[in-house]
Short mmCIF file of C-alpha atoms and ligand atoms in Angstrom, two decimals:
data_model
loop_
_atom_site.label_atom_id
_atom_site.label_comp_id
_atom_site.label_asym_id
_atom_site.label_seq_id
_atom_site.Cartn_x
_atom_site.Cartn_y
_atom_site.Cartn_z
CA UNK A 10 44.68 96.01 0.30
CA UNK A 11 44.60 92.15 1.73
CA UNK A 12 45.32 92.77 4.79
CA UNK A 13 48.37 90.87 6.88
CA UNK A 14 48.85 88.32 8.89
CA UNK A 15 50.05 89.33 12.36
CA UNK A 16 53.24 89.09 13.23
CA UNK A 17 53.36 87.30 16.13
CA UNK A 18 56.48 88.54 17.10
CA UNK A 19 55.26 92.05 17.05
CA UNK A 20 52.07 91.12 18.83
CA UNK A 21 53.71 89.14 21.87
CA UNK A 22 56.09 92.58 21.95
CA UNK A 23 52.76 94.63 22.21
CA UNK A 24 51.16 92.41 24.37
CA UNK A 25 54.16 92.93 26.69
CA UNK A 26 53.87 96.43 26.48
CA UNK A 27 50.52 96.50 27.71
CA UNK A 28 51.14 93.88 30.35
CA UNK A 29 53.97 96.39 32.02
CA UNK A 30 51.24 99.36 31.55
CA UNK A 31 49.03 97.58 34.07
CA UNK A 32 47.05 96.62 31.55
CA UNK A 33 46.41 92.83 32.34
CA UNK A 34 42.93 91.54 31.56
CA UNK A 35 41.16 91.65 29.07
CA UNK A 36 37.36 91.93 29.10
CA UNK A 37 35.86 91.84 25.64
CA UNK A 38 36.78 90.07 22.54
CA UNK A 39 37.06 93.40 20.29
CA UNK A 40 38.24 96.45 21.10
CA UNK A 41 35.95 99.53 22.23
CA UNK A 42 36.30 102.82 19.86
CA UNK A 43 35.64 105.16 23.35
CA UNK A 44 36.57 108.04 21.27
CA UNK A 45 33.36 107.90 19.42
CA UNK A 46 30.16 108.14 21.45
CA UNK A 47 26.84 107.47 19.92
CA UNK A 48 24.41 108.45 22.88
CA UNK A 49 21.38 105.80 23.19
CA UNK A 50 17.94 107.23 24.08
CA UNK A 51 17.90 108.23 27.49
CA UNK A 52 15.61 105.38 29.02
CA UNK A 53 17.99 102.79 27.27
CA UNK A 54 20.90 104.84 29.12
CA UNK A 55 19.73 104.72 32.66
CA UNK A 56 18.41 100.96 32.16
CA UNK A 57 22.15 100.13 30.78
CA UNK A 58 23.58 101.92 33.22
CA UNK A 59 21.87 100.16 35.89
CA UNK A 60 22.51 96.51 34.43
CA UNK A 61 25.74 97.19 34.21
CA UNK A 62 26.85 98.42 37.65
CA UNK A 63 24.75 95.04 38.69
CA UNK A 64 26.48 92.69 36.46
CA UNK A 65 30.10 94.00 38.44
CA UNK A 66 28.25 92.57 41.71
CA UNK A 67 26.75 89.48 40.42
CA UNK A 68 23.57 91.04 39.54
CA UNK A 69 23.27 92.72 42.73
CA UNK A 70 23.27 96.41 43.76
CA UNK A 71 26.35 97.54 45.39
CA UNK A 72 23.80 97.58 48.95
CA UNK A 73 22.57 94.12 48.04
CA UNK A 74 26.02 92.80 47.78
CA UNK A 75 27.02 94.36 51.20
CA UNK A 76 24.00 92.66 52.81
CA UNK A 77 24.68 89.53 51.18
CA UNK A 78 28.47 89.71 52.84
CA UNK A 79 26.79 90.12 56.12
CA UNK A 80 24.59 87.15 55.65
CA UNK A 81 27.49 84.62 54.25
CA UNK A 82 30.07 86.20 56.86
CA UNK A 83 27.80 85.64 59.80
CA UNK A 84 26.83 82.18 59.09
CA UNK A 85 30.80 81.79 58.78
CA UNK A 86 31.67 79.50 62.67
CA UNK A 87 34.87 79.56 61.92
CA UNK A 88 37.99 80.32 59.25
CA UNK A 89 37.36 77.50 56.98
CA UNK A 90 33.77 78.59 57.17
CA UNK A 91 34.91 82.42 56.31
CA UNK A 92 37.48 80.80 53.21
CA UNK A 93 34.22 78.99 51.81
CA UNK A 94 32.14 82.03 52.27
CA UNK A 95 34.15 84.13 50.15
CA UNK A 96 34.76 81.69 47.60
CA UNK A 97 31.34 81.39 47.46
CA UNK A 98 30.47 85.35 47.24
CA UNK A 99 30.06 86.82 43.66
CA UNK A 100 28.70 90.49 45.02
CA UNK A 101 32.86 91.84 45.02
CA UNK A 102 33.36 93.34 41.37
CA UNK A 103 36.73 92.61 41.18
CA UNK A 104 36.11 88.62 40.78
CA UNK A 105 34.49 89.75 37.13
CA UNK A 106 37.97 91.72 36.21
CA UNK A 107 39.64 88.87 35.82
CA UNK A 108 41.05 87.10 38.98
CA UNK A 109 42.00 83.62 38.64
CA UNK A 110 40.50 82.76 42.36
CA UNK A 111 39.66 84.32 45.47
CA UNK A 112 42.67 84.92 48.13
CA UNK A 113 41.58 84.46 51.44
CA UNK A 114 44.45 84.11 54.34
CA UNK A 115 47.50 82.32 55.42
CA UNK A 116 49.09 81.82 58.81
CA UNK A 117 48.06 80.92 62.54
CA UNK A 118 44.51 81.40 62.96
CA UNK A 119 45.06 81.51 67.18
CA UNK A 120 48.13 84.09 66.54
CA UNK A 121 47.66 87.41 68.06
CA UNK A 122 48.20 89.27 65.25
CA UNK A 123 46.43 90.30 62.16
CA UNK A 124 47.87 91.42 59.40
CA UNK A 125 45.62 93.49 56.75
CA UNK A 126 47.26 94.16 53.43
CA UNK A 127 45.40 96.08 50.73
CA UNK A 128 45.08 93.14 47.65
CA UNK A 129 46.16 90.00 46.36
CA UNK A 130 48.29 90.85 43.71
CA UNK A 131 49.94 88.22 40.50
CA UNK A 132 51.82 85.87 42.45
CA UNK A 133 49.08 85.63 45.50
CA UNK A 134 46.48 85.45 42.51
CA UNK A 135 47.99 82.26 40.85
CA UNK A 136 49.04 80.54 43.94
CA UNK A 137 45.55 80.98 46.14
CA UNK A 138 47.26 82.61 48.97
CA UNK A 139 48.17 86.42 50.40
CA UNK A 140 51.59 88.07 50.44
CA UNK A 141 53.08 85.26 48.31
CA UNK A 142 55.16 87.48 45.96
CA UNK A 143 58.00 89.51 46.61
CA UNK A 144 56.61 92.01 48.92
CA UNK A 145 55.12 89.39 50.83
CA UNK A 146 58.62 87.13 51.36
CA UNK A 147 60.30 90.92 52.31
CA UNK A 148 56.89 90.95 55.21
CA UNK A 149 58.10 87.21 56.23
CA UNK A 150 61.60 88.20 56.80
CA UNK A 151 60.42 91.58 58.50
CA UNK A 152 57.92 89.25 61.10
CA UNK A 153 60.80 86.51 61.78
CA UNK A 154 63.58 88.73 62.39
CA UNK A 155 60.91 90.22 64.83
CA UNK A 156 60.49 86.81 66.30
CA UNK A 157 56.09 87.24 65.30
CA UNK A 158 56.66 85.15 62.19
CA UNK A 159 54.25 81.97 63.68
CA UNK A 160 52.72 85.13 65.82
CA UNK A 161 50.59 86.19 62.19
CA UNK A 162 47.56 85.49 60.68
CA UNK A 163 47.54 87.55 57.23
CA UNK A 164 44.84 88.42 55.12
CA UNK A 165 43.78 91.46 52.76
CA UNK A 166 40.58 94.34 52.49
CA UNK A 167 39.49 92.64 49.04
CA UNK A 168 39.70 88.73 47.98
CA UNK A 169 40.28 89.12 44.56
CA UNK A 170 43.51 90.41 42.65
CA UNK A 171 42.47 94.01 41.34
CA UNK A 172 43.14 94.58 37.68
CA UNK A 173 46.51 96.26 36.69
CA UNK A 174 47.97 96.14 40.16
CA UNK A 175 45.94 98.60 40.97
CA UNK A 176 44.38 100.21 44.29
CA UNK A 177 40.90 98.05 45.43
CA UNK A 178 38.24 100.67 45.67
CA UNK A 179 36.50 101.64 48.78
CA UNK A 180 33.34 99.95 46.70
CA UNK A 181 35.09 96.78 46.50
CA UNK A 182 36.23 97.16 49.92
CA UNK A 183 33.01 97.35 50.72
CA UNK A 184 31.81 94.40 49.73
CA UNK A 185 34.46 92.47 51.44
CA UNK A 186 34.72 94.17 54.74
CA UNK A 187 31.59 91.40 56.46
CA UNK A 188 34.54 88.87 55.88
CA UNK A 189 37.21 90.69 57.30
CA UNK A 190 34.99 91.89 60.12
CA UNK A 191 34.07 88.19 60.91
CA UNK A 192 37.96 86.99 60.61
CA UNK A 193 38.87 89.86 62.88
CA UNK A 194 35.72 88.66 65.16
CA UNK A 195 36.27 85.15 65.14
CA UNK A 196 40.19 85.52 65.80
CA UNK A 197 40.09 88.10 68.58
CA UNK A 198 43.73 89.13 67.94
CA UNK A 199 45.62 91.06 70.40
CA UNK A 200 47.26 93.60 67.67
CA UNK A 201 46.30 94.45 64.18
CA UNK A 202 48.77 95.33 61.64
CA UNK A 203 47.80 97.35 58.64
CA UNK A 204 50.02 97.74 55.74
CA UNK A 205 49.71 100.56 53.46
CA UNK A 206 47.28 103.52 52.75
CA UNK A 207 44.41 101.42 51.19
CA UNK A 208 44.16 99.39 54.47
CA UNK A 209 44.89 101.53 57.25
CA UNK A 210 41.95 104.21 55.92
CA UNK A 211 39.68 101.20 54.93
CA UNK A 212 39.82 99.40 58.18
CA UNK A 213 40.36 102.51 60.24
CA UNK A 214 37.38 104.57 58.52
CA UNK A 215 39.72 107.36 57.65
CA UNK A 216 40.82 110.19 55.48
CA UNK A 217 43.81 110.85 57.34
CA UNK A 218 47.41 110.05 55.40
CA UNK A 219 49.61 106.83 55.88
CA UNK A 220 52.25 109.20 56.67
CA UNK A 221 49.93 111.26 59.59
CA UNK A 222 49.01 107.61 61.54
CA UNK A 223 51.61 105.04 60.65
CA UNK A 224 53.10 104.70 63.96
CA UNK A 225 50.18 105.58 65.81
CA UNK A 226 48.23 102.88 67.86
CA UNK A 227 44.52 103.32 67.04
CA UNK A 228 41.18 101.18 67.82
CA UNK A 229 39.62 99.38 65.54
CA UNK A 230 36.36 98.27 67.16
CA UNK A 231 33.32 96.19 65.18
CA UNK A 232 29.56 98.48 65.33
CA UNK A 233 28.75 95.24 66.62
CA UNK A 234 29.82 92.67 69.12
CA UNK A 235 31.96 94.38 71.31
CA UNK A 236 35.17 93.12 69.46
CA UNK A 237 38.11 95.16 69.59
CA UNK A 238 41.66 95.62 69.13
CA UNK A 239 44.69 97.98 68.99
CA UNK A 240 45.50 98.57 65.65
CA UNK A 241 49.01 100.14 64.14
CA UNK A 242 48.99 101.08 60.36
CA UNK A 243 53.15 100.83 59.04
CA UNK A 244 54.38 101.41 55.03
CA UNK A 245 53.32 98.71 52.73
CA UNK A 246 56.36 96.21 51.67
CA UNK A 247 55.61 97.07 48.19
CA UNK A 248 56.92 100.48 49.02
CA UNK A 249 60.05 98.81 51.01
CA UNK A 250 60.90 97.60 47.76
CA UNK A 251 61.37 100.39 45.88
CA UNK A 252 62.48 103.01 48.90
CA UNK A 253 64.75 100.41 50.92
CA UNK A 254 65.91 103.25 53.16
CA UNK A 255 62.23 103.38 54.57
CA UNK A 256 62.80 99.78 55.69
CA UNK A 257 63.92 101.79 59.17
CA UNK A 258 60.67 103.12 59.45
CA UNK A 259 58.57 100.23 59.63
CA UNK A 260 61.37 98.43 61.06
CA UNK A 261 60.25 100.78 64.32
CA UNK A 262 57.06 100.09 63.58
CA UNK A 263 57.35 96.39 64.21
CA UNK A 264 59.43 96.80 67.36
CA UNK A 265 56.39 98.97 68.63
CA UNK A 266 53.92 95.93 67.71
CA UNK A 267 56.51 93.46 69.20
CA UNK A 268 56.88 95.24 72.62
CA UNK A 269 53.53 95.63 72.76
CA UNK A 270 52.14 92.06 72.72
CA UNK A 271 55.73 91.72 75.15
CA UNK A 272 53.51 93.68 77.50
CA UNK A 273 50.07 92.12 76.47
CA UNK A 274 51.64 88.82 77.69
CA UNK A 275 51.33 86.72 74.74
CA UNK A 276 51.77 83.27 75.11
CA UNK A 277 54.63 81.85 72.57
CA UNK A 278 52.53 79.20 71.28
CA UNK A 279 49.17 80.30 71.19
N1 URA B 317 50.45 90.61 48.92
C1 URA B 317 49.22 90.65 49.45
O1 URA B 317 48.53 89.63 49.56
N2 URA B 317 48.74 91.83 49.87
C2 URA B 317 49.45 92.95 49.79
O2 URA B 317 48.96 94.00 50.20
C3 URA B 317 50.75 92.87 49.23
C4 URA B 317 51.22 91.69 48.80
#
């Protein structure tokens, strides 16, 4: 049979599909039959095994890549000096699954808050910058209704836009958290905001659900340094989106973060 030309109608319809599957990288030219395994000898497995977990952090083990966060993220004097640092990083898998650049931060640097969200996502991904899209316009309006808006410095646990949408792993977090730890370090905010599940229990070091410590002031304190802040973990604006009736929730939330840099004394254009 000579086979067809494809229709490129019908491939730009399939390509859609996949797209609103999550599926939105590609990583090989051909496809990958996974439903037949031929099993190389076992030396070649545990050698390709190996090489491949250290090709996801730039040729790195996953420890290697967390030390070589720490070295970049210490050197980093301030958050220009962090924005290069990550840019410069290639230990974070996710920057190999397709990410267009990394996504640092946007906002006041001398605010006194920061605000951790879980990952770049499309929108932030193209444009270079954090809670860009749609759930990060709804977090804008949320902050200036609150009066915090120029209050904010906003960031995320991993740099890079994870594939698919999905949740960054707490390997990936991993390898990120030196730069967040020096950002918080280097800021010194009076408040820490963390929206969603994949940030409070990254930053917070915790198995506990969104649902048990949203509302909840915690601690977050560096191992090292002595730097420390209260942190308060609310719903991610992703969520806000599709349950608008839990927009009272965080709404609380943000009153509780509002009255307490009221009482922290904050000055209104630090
Ligand atoms: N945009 C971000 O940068 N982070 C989030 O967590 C959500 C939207």
């Amino acid at each position: 049979m000579t086979p067809q030309p494809p229709d490129a109608a019908a491939t730009e319809a399939l390509l859609a599909f996949w797209r609103d599957a999550g599926v939105d990288a590609c990583y090989l030219d051909a496809p990958v039959d996974r439903t037949v395994f031929v099993a190389p000898p076992p030396s070649q497995m545990v050698q390709k095994a190996s090489a491949s977990v250290t090709a996801l952090y730039g040729g790195m083990s996953g420890a290697e890549a967390v030390n070589e966060a720490r070295r970049l993220a210490a050197a980093a004097a301030s958050m220009d000096d962090v924005a290069q640092a990550i840019a410069a990083f290639e230990g974070c898998p996710l920057r190999a699954m397709g990410a267009r650049q990394a996504v640092f931060a946007r906002g006041n640097p001398k605010g006194s808050i920061l605000l951790i969200g879980e990952a770049p996502g499309e929108t932030e991904d193209l444009r270079g910058q954090p809670f860009v899209g749609q759930a990060g316009q709804l977090t804008d309006r949320i902050l200036a209704a609150a009066g915090l808006a120029d209050q904010v410095f906003m960031t995320n646990t991993v740099f890079w836009k994870p594939p698919g949408n999905r949740l960054p792993t707490p390997q990936e977090q991993a390898a990120c958290a030196p730069f967040l730890e020096r950002a918080f370090a280097l800021m010194q905010p009076k408040a820490v905001l963390l929206l969603g599940a994949a940030a409070a229990k990254s930053v917070l070091n915790t198995e506990e659900s969104l649902m048990k410590i949203r509302g909840q002031w915690r601690e977050w304190r560096l191992a090292e340094g002595g730097v420390s802040a209260p942190a308060l973990a609310t719903l991610h604006p992703a969520f806000l989106l599709r349950q608008p009736q839990a927009k009272r929730v965080v709404w609380a939330d943000i009153l509780a973060l509002a009255s307490h840099l009221d009482t922290a004394q904050v000055e209104p254009d630090a």
